[in-house]
mmCIF file of C-alpha atoms in Angstrom:
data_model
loop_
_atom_site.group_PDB
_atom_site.id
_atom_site.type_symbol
_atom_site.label_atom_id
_atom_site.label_comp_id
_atom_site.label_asym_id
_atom_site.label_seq_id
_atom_site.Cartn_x
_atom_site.Cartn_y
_atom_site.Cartn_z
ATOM 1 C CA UNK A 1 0.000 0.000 0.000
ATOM 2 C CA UNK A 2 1.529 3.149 -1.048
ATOM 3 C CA UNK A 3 0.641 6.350 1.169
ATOM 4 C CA UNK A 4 0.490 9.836 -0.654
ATOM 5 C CA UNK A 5 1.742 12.565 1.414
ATOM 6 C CA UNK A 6 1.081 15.696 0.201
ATOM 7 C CA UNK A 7 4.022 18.314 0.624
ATOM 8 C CA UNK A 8 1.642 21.284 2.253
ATOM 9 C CA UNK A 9 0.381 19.242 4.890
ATOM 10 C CA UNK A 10 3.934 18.000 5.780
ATOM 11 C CA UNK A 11 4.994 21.865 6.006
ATOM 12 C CA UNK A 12 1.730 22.179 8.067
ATOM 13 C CA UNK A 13 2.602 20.132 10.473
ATOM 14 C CA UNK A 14 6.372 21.220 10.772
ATOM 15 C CA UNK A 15 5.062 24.755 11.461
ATOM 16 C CA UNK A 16 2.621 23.335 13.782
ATOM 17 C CA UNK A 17 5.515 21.165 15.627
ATOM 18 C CA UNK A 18 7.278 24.175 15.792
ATOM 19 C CA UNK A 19 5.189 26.278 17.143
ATOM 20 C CA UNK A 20 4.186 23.638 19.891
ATOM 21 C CA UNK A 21 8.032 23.440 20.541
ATOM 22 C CA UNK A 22 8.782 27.199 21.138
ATOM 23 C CA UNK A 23 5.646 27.570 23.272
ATOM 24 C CA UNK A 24 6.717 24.661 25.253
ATOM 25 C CA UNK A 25 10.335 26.044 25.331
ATOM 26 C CA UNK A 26 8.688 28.924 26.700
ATOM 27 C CA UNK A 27 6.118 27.951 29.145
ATOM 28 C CA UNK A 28 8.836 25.977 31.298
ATOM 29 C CA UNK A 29 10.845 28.333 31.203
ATOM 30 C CA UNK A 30 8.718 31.409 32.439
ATOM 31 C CA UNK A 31 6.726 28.412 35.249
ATOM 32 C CA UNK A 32 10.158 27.733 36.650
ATOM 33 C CA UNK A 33 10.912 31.301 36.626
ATOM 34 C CA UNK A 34 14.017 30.718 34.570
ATOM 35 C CA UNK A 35 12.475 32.922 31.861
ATOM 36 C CA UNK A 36 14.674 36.171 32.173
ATOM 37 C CA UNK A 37 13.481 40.007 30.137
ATOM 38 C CA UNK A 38 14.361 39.640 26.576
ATOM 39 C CA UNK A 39 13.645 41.104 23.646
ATOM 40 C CA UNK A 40 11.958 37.968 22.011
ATOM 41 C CA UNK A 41 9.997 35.675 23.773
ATOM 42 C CA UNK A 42 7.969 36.271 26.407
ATOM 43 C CA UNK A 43 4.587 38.692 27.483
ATOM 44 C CA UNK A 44 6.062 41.884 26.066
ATOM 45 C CA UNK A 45 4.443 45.468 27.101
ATOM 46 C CA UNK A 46 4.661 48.249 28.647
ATOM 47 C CA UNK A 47 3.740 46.590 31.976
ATOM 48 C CA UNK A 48 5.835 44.120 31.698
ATOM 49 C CA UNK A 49 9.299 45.456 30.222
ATOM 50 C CA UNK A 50 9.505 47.945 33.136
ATOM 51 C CA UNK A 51 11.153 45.493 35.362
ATOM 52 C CA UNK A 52 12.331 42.445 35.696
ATOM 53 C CA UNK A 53 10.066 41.195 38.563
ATOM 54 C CA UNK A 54 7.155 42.647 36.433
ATOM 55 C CA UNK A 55 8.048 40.498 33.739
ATOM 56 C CA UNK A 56 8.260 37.196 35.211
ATOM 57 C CA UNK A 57 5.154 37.912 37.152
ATOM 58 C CA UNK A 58 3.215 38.095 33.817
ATOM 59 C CA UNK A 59 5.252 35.542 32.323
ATOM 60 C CA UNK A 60 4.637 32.842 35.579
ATOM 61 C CA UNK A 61 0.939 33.687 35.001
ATOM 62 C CA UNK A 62 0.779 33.513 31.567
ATOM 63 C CA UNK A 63 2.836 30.106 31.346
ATOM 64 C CA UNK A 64 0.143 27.327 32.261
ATOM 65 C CA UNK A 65 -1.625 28.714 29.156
ATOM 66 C CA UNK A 66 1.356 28.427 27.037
ATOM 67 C CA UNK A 67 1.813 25.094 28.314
ATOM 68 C CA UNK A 68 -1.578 24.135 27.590
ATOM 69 C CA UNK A 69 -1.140 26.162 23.514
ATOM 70 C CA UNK A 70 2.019 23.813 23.017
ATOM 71 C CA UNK A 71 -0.497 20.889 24.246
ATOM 72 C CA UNK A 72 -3.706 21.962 21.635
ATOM 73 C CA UNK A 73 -0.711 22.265 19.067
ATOM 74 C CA UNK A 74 0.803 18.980 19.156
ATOM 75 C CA UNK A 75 -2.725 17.338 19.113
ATOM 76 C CA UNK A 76 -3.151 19.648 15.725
ATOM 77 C CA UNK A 77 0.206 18.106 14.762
ATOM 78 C CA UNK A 78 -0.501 14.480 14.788
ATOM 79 C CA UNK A 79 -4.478 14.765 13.356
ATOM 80 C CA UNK A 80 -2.318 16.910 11.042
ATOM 81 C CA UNK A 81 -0.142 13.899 10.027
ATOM 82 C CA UNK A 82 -3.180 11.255 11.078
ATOM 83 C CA UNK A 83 -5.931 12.227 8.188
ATOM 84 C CA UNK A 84 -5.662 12.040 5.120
ATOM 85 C CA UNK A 85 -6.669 15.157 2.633
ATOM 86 C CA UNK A 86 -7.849 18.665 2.932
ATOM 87 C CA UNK A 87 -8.997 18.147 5.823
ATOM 88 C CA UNK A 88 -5.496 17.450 7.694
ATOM 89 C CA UNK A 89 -4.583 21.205 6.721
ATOM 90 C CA UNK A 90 -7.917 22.104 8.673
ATOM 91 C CA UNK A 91 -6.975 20.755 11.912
ATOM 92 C CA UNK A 92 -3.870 22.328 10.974
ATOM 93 C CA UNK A 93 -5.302 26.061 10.956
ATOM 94 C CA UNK A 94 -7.845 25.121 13.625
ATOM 95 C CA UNK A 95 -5.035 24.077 16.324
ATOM 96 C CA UNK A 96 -2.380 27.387 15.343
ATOM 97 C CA UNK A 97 -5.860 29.577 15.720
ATOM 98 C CA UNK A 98 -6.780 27.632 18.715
ATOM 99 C CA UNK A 99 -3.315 28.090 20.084
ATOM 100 C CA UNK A 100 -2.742 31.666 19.190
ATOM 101 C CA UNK A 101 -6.260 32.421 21.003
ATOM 102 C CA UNK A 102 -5.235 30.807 24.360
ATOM 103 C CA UNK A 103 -2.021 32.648 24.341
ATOM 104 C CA UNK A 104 -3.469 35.885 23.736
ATOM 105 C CA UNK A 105 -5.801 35.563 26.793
ATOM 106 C CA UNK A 106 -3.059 34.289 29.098
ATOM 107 C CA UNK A 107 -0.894 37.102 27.510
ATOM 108 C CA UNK A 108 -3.773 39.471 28.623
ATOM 109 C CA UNK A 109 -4.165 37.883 32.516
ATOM 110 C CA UNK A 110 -0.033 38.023 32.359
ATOM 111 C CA UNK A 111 -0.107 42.222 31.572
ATOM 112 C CA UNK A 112 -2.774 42.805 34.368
ATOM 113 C CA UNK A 113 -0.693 40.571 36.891
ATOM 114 C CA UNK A 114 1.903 42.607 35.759
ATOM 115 C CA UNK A 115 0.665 45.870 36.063
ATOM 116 C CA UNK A 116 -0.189 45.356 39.715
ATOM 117 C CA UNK A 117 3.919 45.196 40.744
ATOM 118 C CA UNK A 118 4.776 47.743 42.439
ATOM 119 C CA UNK A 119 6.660 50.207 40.554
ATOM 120 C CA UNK A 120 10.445 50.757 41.563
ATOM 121 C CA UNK A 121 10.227 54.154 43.214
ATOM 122 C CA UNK A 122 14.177 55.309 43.182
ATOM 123 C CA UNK A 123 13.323 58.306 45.602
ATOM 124 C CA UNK A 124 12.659 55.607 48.313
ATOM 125 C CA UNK A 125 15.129 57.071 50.698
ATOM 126 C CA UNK A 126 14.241 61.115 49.560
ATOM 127 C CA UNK A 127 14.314 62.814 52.705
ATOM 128 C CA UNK A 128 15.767 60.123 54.974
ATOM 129 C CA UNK A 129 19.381 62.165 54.785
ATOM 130 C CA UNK A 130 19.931 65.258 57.336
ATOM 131 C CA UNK A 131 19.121 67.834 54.402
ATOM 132 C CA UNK A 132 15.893 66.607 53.556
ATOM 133 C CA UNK A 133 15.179 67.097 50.332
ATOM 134 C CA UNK A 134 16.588 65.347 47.140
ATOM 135 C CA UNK A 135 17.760 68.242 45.540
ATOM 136 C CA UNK A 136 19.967 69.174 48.020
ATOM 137 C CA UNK A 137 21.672 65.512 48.752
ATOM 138 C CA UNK A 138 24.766 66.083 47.154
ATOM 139 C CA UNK A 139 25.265 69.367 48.764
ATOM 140 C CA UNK A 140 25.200 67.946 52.618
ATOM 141 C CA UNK A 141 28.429 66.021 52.295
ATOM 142 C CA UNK A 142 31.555 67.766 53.202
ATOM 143 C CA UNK A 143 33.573 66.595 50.064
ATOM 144 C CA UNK A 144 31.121 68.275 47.726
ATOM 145 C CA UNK A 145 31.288 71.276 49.570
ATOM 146 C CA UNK A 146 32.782 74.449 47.584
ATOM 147 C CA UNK A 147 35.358 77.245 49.525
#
């Protein structure tokens, strides 16, 4: 028995595979925390590039989801590679747009989780010095003193 493969839904499912890969790449990274501020992977906005602990906040939320995107993925991957004909490329489509729309939401619960750290406040100590006010900490120190 001779099996025809078609070259598209090969391709289909290498994309698919590949996807599934990256996303899984991804989501046990950010889980284990391991997932450090980048400029590719990851939930990327404003909330979450403006610190480090902001971004693997959103990314430790957001990484069950991914997780479960590289699962829907490889599922579309092997009905990809399991049927035969046109519809192969549907499952195909179905499982990236499946995928894509899980990620977006966990992307979305990520950016809120994210936006509720704490911004890094650098005038912490303003005021704590014996001149009391910022503008004037360099000029309470002896050394910075001019005759």
């Amino acid at each position: 028995m001779v099996v025809a493969v078609n070259v598209l839904l090969v391709v289909a499912a290498v994309i698919v595979f590949a996807l599934a890969a990256m996303w899984l790449v991804v989501g046990a990274l950010a889980i284990t925390g391991r997932l450090r501020r980048n400029r590719w992977v990851g939930v990327r906005a404003d909330a979450t590039m403006r610190s480090d602990e902001a971004f693997a906040v959103a990314n430790r939320v957001a990484a069950p989801g991914e997780l479960a995107a590289a699962g829907i993925l490889v599922l579309a991957g092997i009905l990809t590679l399991g049927v035969s004909g046109y519809w192969a490329l549907v499952f195909a489509v179905i499982g990236v747009v499946a995928a894509l729309f899980v990620v977006g939401i966990v992307s979305a619960y990520g950016v809120r989780a994210a936006a509720a750290v704490p911004e890094d406040n650098p005038a912490d100590d303003c005021g704590t010095s014996s001149c009391g006010a910022c503008s004037l900490r360099g000029v309470c120190s002896n050394e910075s003193a001019q005759a």
